[in-house]
């Protein structure tokens, strides 16, 4: 009778612990899938409850960090969109990662230029040469480029490698057309 009772109690305890662990695993899986609002809410003070509370704190910390990153991303996006200088970011494989509205306006590019090879996007040999020089140097380089067309312009291009991303380039284009016209007058 005692063995049967012990077996029944251990079976019930095992099922309870197993169910709690299964719920923790399901909650953790939803957190991994991106639902950081998920909480385990495990009652008690044992090791399983401590694990559940740790998962809840981890999800809360990740959620806060994600909110902060989104805020910083939106701020930087707003800054880049509001700049008058053209900003272009190129990866090591010479594909466009970012082009702000000012740059797209200067070079008459569409918003579909992101992800395309640099040679498909930029059709100016002088500018491409400055970019090639920048890719092969470890330091910043610059040069002036003459753009022909309906509204001819003169642009100063500053090319520098991005820190932490070997081979990636940051290109800043400044319209110096009026400045050069004033100098010639």
CSV table of C-alpha atoms in Angstrom, one decimal:
chain,number,residue,atom,x,y,z
A,1,UNK,CA,0.0,0.0,0.0
A,2,UNK,CA,2.8,2.4,0.9
A,3,UNK,CA,4.7,1.6,-2.4
A,4,UNK,CA,1.5,2.2,-4.4
A,5,UNK,CA,0.9,5.5,-2.6
A,6,UNK,CA,4.5,6.6,-3.1
A,7,UNK,CA,4.3,5.7,-6.8
A,8,UNK,CA,1.0,7.6,-7.2
A,9,UNK,CA,2.5,10.7,-5.4
A,10,UNK,CA,5.7,10.6,-7.5
A,11,UNK,CA,3.7,10.2,-10.7
A,12,UNK,CA,1.5,13.2,-9.8
A,13,UNK,CA,4.6,15.3,-8.9
A,14,UNK,CA,6.4,14.3,-12.1
A,15,UNK,CA,3.3,15.3,-14.2
A,16,UNK,CA,3.0,18.7,-12.4
A,17,UNK,CA,6.7,19.4,-12.9
A,18,UNK,CA,6.6,18.2,-16.5
A,19,UNK,CA,3.6,20.4,-17.3
A,20,UNK,CA,5.3,23.4,-15.8
A,21,UNK,CA,8.5,22.8,-17.7
A,22,UNK,CA,6.4,22.3,-20.9
A,23,UNK,CA,4.7,25.7,-20.3
A,24,UNK,CA,8.1,27.3,-19.7
A,25,UNK,CA,9.4,25.8,-23.0
A,26,UNK,CA,6.4,27.0,-24.9
A,27,UNK,CA,6.8,30.5,-23.5
A,28,UNK,CA,10.5,30.6,-24.3
A,29,UNK,CA,9.7,29.4,-27.8
A,30,UNK,CA,7.2,32.3,-28.3
A,31,UNK,CA,9.9,34.7,-27.0
A,32,UNK,CA,12.4,33.3,-29.4
A,33,UNK,CA,9.8,33.9,-32.2
A,34,UNK,CA,9.7,37.6,-31.3
A,35,UNK,CA,6.8,37.8,-28.9
A,36,UNK,CA,8.7,39.7,-26.1
A,37,UNK,CA,5.4,40.5,-24.4
A,38,UNK,CA,5.0,36.8,-23.4
A,39,UNK,CA,5.5,36.1,-19.7
A,40,UNK,CA,5.8,32.8,-18.0
A,41,UNK,CA,4.2,33.8,-14.7
A,42,UNK,CA,5.4,30.7,-12.9
A,43,UNK,CA,4.2,30.5,-9.3
A,44,UNK,CA,6.3,29.3,-6.4
A,45,UNK,CA,9.8,29.8,-5.1
A,46,UNK,CA,11.5,26.6,-6.4
A,47,UNK,CA,14.1,26.3,-9.1
A,48,UNK,CA,11.5,26.2,-11.9
A,49,UNK,CA,9.8,29.4,-10.7
A,50,UNK,CA,13.2,31.1,-10.5
A,51,UNK,CA,13.9,30.0,-14.1
A,52,UNK,CA,10.5,31.4,-15.2
A,53,UNK,CA,11.2,34.7,-13.5
A,54,UNK,CA,14.6,34.9,-15.1
A,55,UNK,CA,13.0,34.3,-18.5
A,56,UNK,CA,10.5,37.1,-17.8
A,57,UNK,CA,13.3,39.5,-16.8
A,58,UNK,CA,15.3,38.5,-19.9
A,59,UNK,CA,12.3,39.2,-22.2
A,60,UNK,CA,11.7,42.6,-20.4
A,61,UNK,CA,15.3,43.6,-20.9
A,62,UNK,CA,15.3,42.5,-24.5
A,63,UNK,CA,12.1,44.4,-25.1
A,64,UNK,CA,13.6,47.6,-23.6
A,65,UNK,CA,16.8,47.3,-25.6
A,66,UNK,CA,14.8,46.7,-28.8
A,67,UNK,CA,12.7,49.8,-28.1
A,68,UNK,CA,15.9,51.9,-27.6
A,69,UNK,CA,17.4,50.6,-30.8
A,70,UNK,CA,14.2,51.5,-32.7
A,71,UNK,CA,14.3,55.0,-31.3
A,72,UNK,CA,17.9,55.4,-32.2
A,73,UNK,CA,17.3,54.0,-35.7
A,74,UNK,CA,14.4,56.4,-36.2
A,75,UNK,CA,16.4,59.4,-35.0
A,76,UNK,CA,19.4,58.5,-37.3
A,77,UNK,CA,17.0,58.0,-40.2
A,78,UNK,CA,15.4,61.4,-39.6
A,79,UNK,CA,18.8,63.0,-39.4
A,80,UNK,CA,19.9,61.4,-42.7
A,81,UNK,CA,16.7,62.2,-44.4
A,82,UNK,CA,16.9,65.9,-43.3
A,83,UNK,CA,20.5,66.4,-44.5
A,84,UNK,CA,21.3,68.5,-47.5
A,85,UNK,CA,24.5,66.5,-48.1
A,86,UNK,CA,24.1,63.3,-50.0
A,87,UNK,CA,25.0,60.2,-47.9
A,88,UNK,CA,25.7,56.8,-49.6
A,89,UNK,CA,26.8,53.6,-47.8
A,90,UNK,CA,28.4,50.9,-49.9
A,91,UNK,CA,29.2,47.4,-48.7
A,92,UNK,CA,32.4,45.4,-49.4
A,93,UNK,CA,30.8,43.8,-52.5
A,94,UNK,CA,30.1,47.3,-54.0
A,95,UNK,CA,26.3,47.1,-53.4
A,96,UNK,CA,24.3,50.1,-52.1
A,97,UNK,CA,23.3,49.7,-48.5
A,98,UNK,CA,21.8,53.2,-47.9
A,99,UNK,CA,21.2,56.3,-50.0
A,100,UNK,CA,19.5,59.3,-48.4
A,101,UNK,CA,17.0,61.5,-50.3
A,102,UNK,CA,19.5,64.3,-50.9
A,103,UNK,CA,21.9,61.8,-52.6
A,104,UNK,CA,19.1,60.3,-54.7
A,105,UNK,CA,18.2,63.9,-55.7
A,106,UNK,CA,21.7,64.8,-56.6
A,107,UNK,CA,22.3,61.7,-58.7
A,108,UNK,CA,18.7,61.3,-60.0
A,109,UNK,CA,18.3,57.9,-58.4
A,110,UNK,CA,15.1,56.1,-57.5
A,111,UNK,CA,14.4,54.6,-54.1
A,112,UNK,CA,14.9,51.1,-55.6
A,113,UNK,CA,18.7,51.7,-55.8
A,114,UNK,CA,19.2,50.0,-52.4
A,115,UNK,CA,20.8,46.5,-52.8
A,116,UNK,CA,21.9,47.1,-56.4
A,117,UNK,CA,25.5,47.0,-57.5
A,118,UNK,CA,27.2,50.4,-57.5
A,119,UNK,CA,28.0,50.1,-61.2
A,120,UNK,CA,24.3,49.9,-62.0
A,121,UNK,CA,23.4,52.9,-59.8
A,122,UNK,CA,26.2,55.4,-60.5
A,123,UNK,CA,26.9,56.3,-64.1
A,124,UNK,CA,29.7,58.8,-63.5
A,125,UNK,CA,33.2,57.6,-64.2
A,126,UNK,CA,34.9,60.2,-62.1
A,127,UNK,CA,32.8,59.4,-59.0
A,128,UNK,CA,33.3,55.7,-59.5
A,129,UNK,CA,37.1,56.3,-59.7
A,130,UNK,CA,36.9,58.2,-56.4
A,131,UNK,CA,35.0,55.3,-54.8
A,132,UNK,CA,37.5,52.7,-56.1
A,133,UNK,CA,40.3,54.7,-54.6
A,134,UNK,CA,38.4,54.8,-51.3
A,135,UNK,CA,37.9,51.0,-51.4
A,136,UNK,CA,41.7,50.4,-51.8
A,137,UNK,CA,42.8,52.9,-49.1
A,138,UNK,CA,42.5,52.5,-45.4
A,139,UNK,CA,42.1,56.2,-44.9
A,140,UNK,CA,39.6,58.8,-46.2
A,141,UNK,CA,39.9,60.2,-49.6
A,142,UNK,CA,38.1,63.0,-51.5
A,143,UNK,CA,37.7,64.5,-54.9
A,144,UNK,CA,35.5,66.8,-57.0
A,145,UNK,CA,33.1,65.5,-59.7
A,146,UNK,CA,31.4,67.3,-62.5
A,147,UNK,CA,27.9,66.2,-63.2
A,148,UNK,CA,26.5,67.0,-66.7
A,149,UNK,CA,22.9,67.1,-67.6
A,150,UNK,CA,20.0,69.5,-67.5
A,151,UNK,CA,21.3,71.1,-64.3
A,152,UNK,CA,25.1,70.7,-64.3
A,153,UNK,CA,26.6,70.5,-60.9
A,154,UNK,CA,29.9,70.2,-59.1
A,155,UNK,CA,30.1,67.8,-56.2
A,156,UNK,CA,32.7,67.3,-53.6
A,157,UNK,CA,32.9,63.6,-52.7
A,158,UNK,CA,34.4,62.4,-49.3
A,159,UNK,CA,34.9,58.7,-49.1
A,160,UNK,CA,35.9,57.0,-45.9
A,161,UNK,CA,35.9,53.4,-44.6
A,162,UNK,CA,33.2,52.5,-42.0
A,163,UNK,CA,34.6,51.5,-38.6
A,164,UNK,CA,33.8,47.9,-37.6
A,165,UNK,CA,32.8,46.9,-41.1
A,166,UNK,CA,35.9,46.1,-43.2
A,167,UNK,CA,35.4,47.0,-46.8
A,168,UNK,CA,32.2,49.1,-46.3
A,169,UNK,CA,32.4,52.7,-47.3
A,170,UNK,CA,30.7,55.9,-46.3
A,171,UNK,CA,30.4,58.5,-49.1
A,172,UNK,CA,29.3,62.1,-48.5
A,173,UNK,CA,28.5,64.3,-51.5
A,174,UNK,CA,28.4,68.0,-51.0
A,175,UNK,CA,27.1,70.3,-53.8
A,176,UNK,CA,29.8,73.0,-54.3
A,177,UNK,CA,28.4,74.4,-57.5
A,178,UNK,CA,27.6,77.8,-56.1
A,179,UNK,CA,30.9,78.0,-54.3
A,180,UNK,CA,32.8,77.3,-57.5
A,181,UNK,CA,30.8,79.8,-59.4
A,182,UNK,CA,31.5,82.5,-56.7
A,183,UNK,CA,35.2,81.6,-56.9
A,184,UNK,CA,35.3,82.0,-60.6
A,185,UNK,CA,33.5,85.4,-60.4
